[in-house]
Amino acid sequence: MSGAELAVNVAGLALIAFIVWWFWLSHGRTERAGAGPVEIVVADGVYSPSRVEVPAGRPVVLRFIRRDPSPCAEKVLIDAAGVAAELPVGEPREVVVTLPEPGEYEFTCDMRMYRGTLVAR
Ligand SMILES: [Cu+2]
């Protein structure tokens, strides 16, 4: 293998590592609800954070910030909490959620392309 080929391979591996990090790891963080609202950005097909820990049995404010103008992102559904909210583009929309029982609850867009999890503890 020549030096040039080696450099190309190393660059390729670095690119793959970056893509893996970007698509899976950078968006896969968990956020724990504190005193204030939990901000969830809706962009590029993912909720960030996509896992949010909330206290069970207490109301929590989720502040959705939609950056994705595509119709796919226009609604957020949290079935377990009876929430179906329209999200305006670029304007924060707060949703109050109370999950009575500990457990994991999904939140999604209308088409279930955007997916996130609320972890009630
Ligand atoms: Cu969608």
PDB file of C-alpha atoms and ligand atoms in Angstrom:
ATOM      1  CA  MET A   1       0.000   0.000   0.000  1.00  0.00           C
ATOM      2  CA  SER A   2       1.429   3.396  -0.953  1.00  0.00           C
ATOM      3  CA  GLY A   3       1.498   6.362   1.374  1.00  0.00           C
ATOM      4  CA  ALA A   4      -1.255   8.054  -0.603  1.00  0.00           C
ATOM      5  CA  GLU A   5      -3.522   5.004  -0.372  1.00  0.00           C
ATOM      6  CA  LEU A   6      -2.900   4.774   3.337  1.00  0.00           C
ATOM      7  CA  ALA A   7      -3.825   8.444   3.765  1.00  0.00           C
ATOM      8  CA  VAL A   8      -7.065   7.897   1.817  1.00  0.00           C
ATOM      9  CA  ASN A   9      -7.956   4.901   3.987  1.00  0.00           C
ATOM     10  CA  VAL A  10      -7.246   6.769   7.194  1.00  0.00           C
ATOM     11  CA  ALA A  11      -9.346   9.703   5.985  1.00  0.00           C
ATOM     12  CA  GLY A  12     -12.140   7.285   5.080  1.00  0.00           C
ATOM     13  CA  LEU A  13     -12.093   5.694   8.518  1.00  0.00           C
ATOM     14  CA  ALA A  14     -12.112   9.093  10.196  1.00  0.00           C
ATOM     15  CA  LEU A  15     -15.107  10.089   8.077  1.00  0.00           C
ATOM     16  CA  ILE A  16     -16.974   6.894   9.003  1.00  0.00           C
ATOM     17  CA  ALA A  17     -16.230   7.465  12.686  1.00  0.00           C
ATOM     18  CA  PHE A  18     -17.507  11.013  12.380  1.00  0.00           C
ATOM     19  CA  ILE A  19     -20.727   9.891  10.662  1.00  0.00           C
ATOM     20  CA  VAL A  20     -21.353   7.254  13.329  1.00  0.00           C
ATOM     21  CA  TRP A  21     -20.785   9.808  16.044  1.00  0.00           C
ATOM     22  CA  TRP A  22     -22.997  12.404  14.368  1.00  0.00           C
ATOM     23  CA  PHE A  23     -25.990  10.193  13.634  1.00  0.00           C
ATOM     24  CA  TRP A  24     -26.075   7.941  16.671  1.00  0.00           C
ATOM     25  CA  LEU A  25     -24.016   9.197  19.514  1.00  0.00           C
ATOM     26  CA  SER A  26     -24.367  12.971  19.375  1.00  0.00           C
ATOM     27  CA  HIS A  27     -28.154  12.765  19.362  1.00  0.00           C
ATOM     28  CA  GLY A  28     -28.513   9.851  21.717  1.00  0.00           C
ATOM     29  CA  ARG A  29     -27.944  11.749  24.908  1.00  0.00           C
ATOM     30  CA  THR A  30     -30.245  11.554  27.885  1.00  0.00           C
ATOM     31  CA  GLU A  31     -31.361  14.651  29.653  1.00  0.00           C
ATOM     32  CA  ARG A  32     -32.722  14.705  33.162  1.00  0.00           C
ATOM     33  CA  ALA A  33     -35.586  17.082  33.899  1.00  0.00           C
ATOM     34  CA  GLY A  34     -34.564  19.725  36.417  1.00  0.00           C
ATOM     35  CA  ALA A  35     -36.512  22.628  37.841  1.00  0.00           C
ATOM     36  CA  GLY A  36     -37.189  24.379  34.538  1.00  0.00           C
ATOM     37  CA  PRO A  37     -38.565  23.199  31.221  1.00  0.00           C
ATOM     38  CA  VAL A  38     -36.703  20.548  29.274  1.00  0.00           C
ATOM     39  CA  GLU A  39     -35.769  21.873  25.845  1.00  0.00           C
ATOM     40  CA  ILE A  40     -36.089  19.410  22.989  1.00  0.00           C
ATOM     41  CA  VAL A  41     -34.893  20.502  19.561  1.00  0.00           C
ATOM     42  CA  VAL A  42     -36.722  19.004  16.585  1.00  0.00           C
ATOM     43  CA  ALA A  43     -34.330  18.962  13.616  1.00  0.00           C
ATOM     44  CA  ASP A  44     -32.801  16.669  10.990  1.00  0.00           C
ATOM     45  CA  GLY A  45     -35.081  13.756  11.815  1.00  0.00           C
ATOM     46  CA  VAL A  46     -34.193  13.545  15.491  1.00  0.00           C
ATOM     47  CA  TYR A  47     -35.327  14.917  18.801  1.00  0.00           C
ATOM     48  CA  SER A  48     -32.366  16.232  20.810  1.00  0.00           C
ATOM     49  CA  PRO A  49     -32.255  14.995  23.471  1.00  0.00           C
ATOM     50  CA  SER A  50     -34.124  11.873  22.432  1.00  0.00           C
ATOM     51  CA  ARG A  51     -34.250  10.414  25.960  1.00  0.00           C
ATOM     52  CA  VAL A  52     -35.554  12.523  28.785  1.00  0.00           C
ATOM     53  CA  GLU A  53     -35.763  11.399  32.380  1.00  0.00           C
ATOM     54  CA  VAL A  54     -38.711  12.874  34.216  1.00  0.00           C
ATOM     55  CA  PRO A  55     -40.099  12.351  37.711  1.00  0.00           C
ATOM     56  CA  ALA A  56     -43.139  10.057  37.754  1.00  0.00           C
ATOM     57  CA  GLY A  57     -46.373  11.569  39.044  1.00  0.00           C
ATOM     58  CA  ARG A  58     -45.319  15.193  38.696  1.00  0.00           C
ATOM     59  CA  PRO A  59     -46.004  17.626  35.865  1.00  0.00           C
ATOM     60  CA  VAL A  60     -43.002  18.354  33.668  1.00  0.00           C
ATOM     61  CA  VAL A  61     -42.760  21.067  31.035  1.00  0.00           C
ATOM     62  CA  LEU A  62     -41.272  19.984  27.721  1.00  0.00           C
ATOM     63  CA  ARG A  63     -40.319  22.885  25.488  1.00  0.00           C
ATOM     64  CA  PHE A  64     -40.201  21.752  21.883  1.00  0.00           C
ATOM     65  CA  ILE A  65     -38.185  23.897  19.498  1.00  0.00           C
ATOM     66  CA  ARG A  66     -38.918  22.874  15.940  1.00  0.00           C
ATOM     67  CA  ARG A  67     -36.257  23.775  13.399  1.00  0.00           C
ATOM     68  CA  ASP A  68     -37.360  21.284  10.739  1.00  0.00           C
ATOM     69  CA  PRO A  69     -39.897  22.966   8.427  1.00  0.00           C
ATOM     70  CA  SER A  70     -40.964  19.679   6.821  1.00  0.00           C
ATOM     71  CA  PRO A  71     -44.545  18.586   7.586  1.00  0.00           C
ATOM     72  CA  CYS A  72     -43.119  15.444   9.160  1.00  0.00           C
ATOM     73  CA  ALA A  73     -42.123  17.437  12.245  1.00  0.00           C
ATOM     74  CA  GLU A  74     -45.265  19.498  12.678  1.00  0.00           C
ATOM     75  CA  LYS A  75     -46.874  17.416  15.405  1.00  0.00           C
ATOM     76  CA  VAL A  76     -45.631  15.717  18.516  1.00  0.00           C
ATOM     77  CA  LEU A  77     -47.641  12.894  20.033  1.00  0.00           C
ATOM     78  CA  ILE A  78     -47.190  11.602  23.547  1.00  0.00           C
ATOM     79  CA  ASP A  79     -49.839   8.913  23.689  1.00  0.00           C
ATOM     80  CA  ALA A  80     -49.298   7.982  27.318  1.00  0.00           C
ATOM     81  CA  ALA A  81     -49.995  11.562  28.406  1.00  0.00           C
ATOM     82  CA  GLY A  82     -52.780  12.242  25.918  1.00  0.00           C
ATOM     83  CA  VAL A  83     -50.734  14.944  24.201  1.00  0.00           C
ATOM     84  CA  ALA A  84     -51.033  15.815  20.508  1.00  0.00           C
ATOM     85  CA  ALA A  85     -49.463  19.226  19.947  1.00  0.00           C
ATOM     86  CA  GLU A  86     -48.787  21.272  16.838  1.00  0.00           C
ATOM     87  CA  LEU A  87     -45.265  22.663  16.742  1.00  0.00           C
ATOM     88  CA  PRO A  88     -44.757  26.005  15.019  1.00  0.00           C
ATOM     89  CA  VAL A  89     -41.432  26.350  13.165  1.00  0.00           C
ATOM     90  CA  GLY A  90     -38.846  28.336  15.087  1.00  0.00           C
ATOM     91  CA  GLU A  91     -41.152  29.143  17.952  1.00  0.00           C
ATOM     92  CA  PRO A  92     -40.911  27.255  21.245  1.00  0.00           C
ATOM     93  CA  ARG A  93     -44.015  25.303  22.165  1.00  0.00           C
ATOM     94  CA  GLU A  94     -44.421  24.138  25.747  1.00  0.00           C
ATOM     95  CA  VAL A  95     -46.262  20.968  26.586  1.00  0.00           C
ATOM     96  CA  VAL A  96     -47.043  19.895  30.131  1.00  0.00           C
ATOM     97  CA  VAL A  97     -46.820  16.174  30.705  1.00  0.00           C
ATOM     98  CA  THR A  98     -47.605  14.102  33.767  1.00  0.00           C
ATOM     99  CA  LEU A  99     -46.733  10.427  33.712  1.00  0.00           C
ATOM    100  CA  PRO A 100     -48.285   8.757  36.740  1.00  0.00           C
ATOM    101  CA  GLU A 101     -46.351   5.482  36.672  1.00  0.00           C
ATOM    102  CA  PRO A 102     -42.616   4.866  36.329  1.00  0.00           C
ATOM    103  CA  GLY A 103     -41.744   3.440  32.944  1.00  0.00           C
ATOM    104  CA  GLU A 104     -40.652   4.295  29.437  1.00  0.00           C
ATOM    105  CA  TYR A 105     -42.996   6.210  27.182  1.00  0.00           C
ATOM    106  CA  GLU A 106     -42.497   7.055  23.548  1.00  0.00           C
ATOM    107  CA  PHE A 107     -43.028  10.425  21.964  1.00  0.00           C
ATOM    108  CA  THR A 108     -43.144  10.664  18.193  1.00  0.00           C
ATOM    109  CA  CYS A 109     -44.179  12.768  15.248  1.00  0.00           C
ATOM    110  CA  ASP A 110     -47.375  11.945  13.401  1.00  0.00           C
ATOM    111  CA  MET A 111     -45.635   9.447  11.111  1.00  0.00           C
ATOM    112  CA  ARG A 112     -43.458   7.999  13.862  1.00  0.00           C
ATOM    113  CA  MET A 113     -40.268   9.029  12.065  1.00  0.00           C
ATOM    114  CA  TYR A 114     -39.143  11.291  14.880  1.00  0.00           C
ATOM    115  CA  ARG A 115     -38.911   9.184  18.024  1.00  0.00           C
ATOM    116  CA  GLY A 116     -38.003   9.901  21.568  1.00  0.00           C
ATOM    117  CA  THR A 117     -38.460   8.316  24.965  1.00  0.00           C
ATOM    118  CA  LEU A 118     -39.612   9.757  28.250  1.00  0.00           C
ATOM    119  CA  VAL A 119     -38.249   7.776  31.151  1.00  0.00           C
ATOM    120  CA  ALA A 120     -40.411   8.311  34.231  1.00  0.00           C
ATOM    121  CA  ARG A 121     -38.742   7.451  37.541  1.00  0.00           C
TER     122      ARG A 121
HETATM  123 CU    CU B   1     -42.959  12.688  10.870  1.00  0.00          CU
END
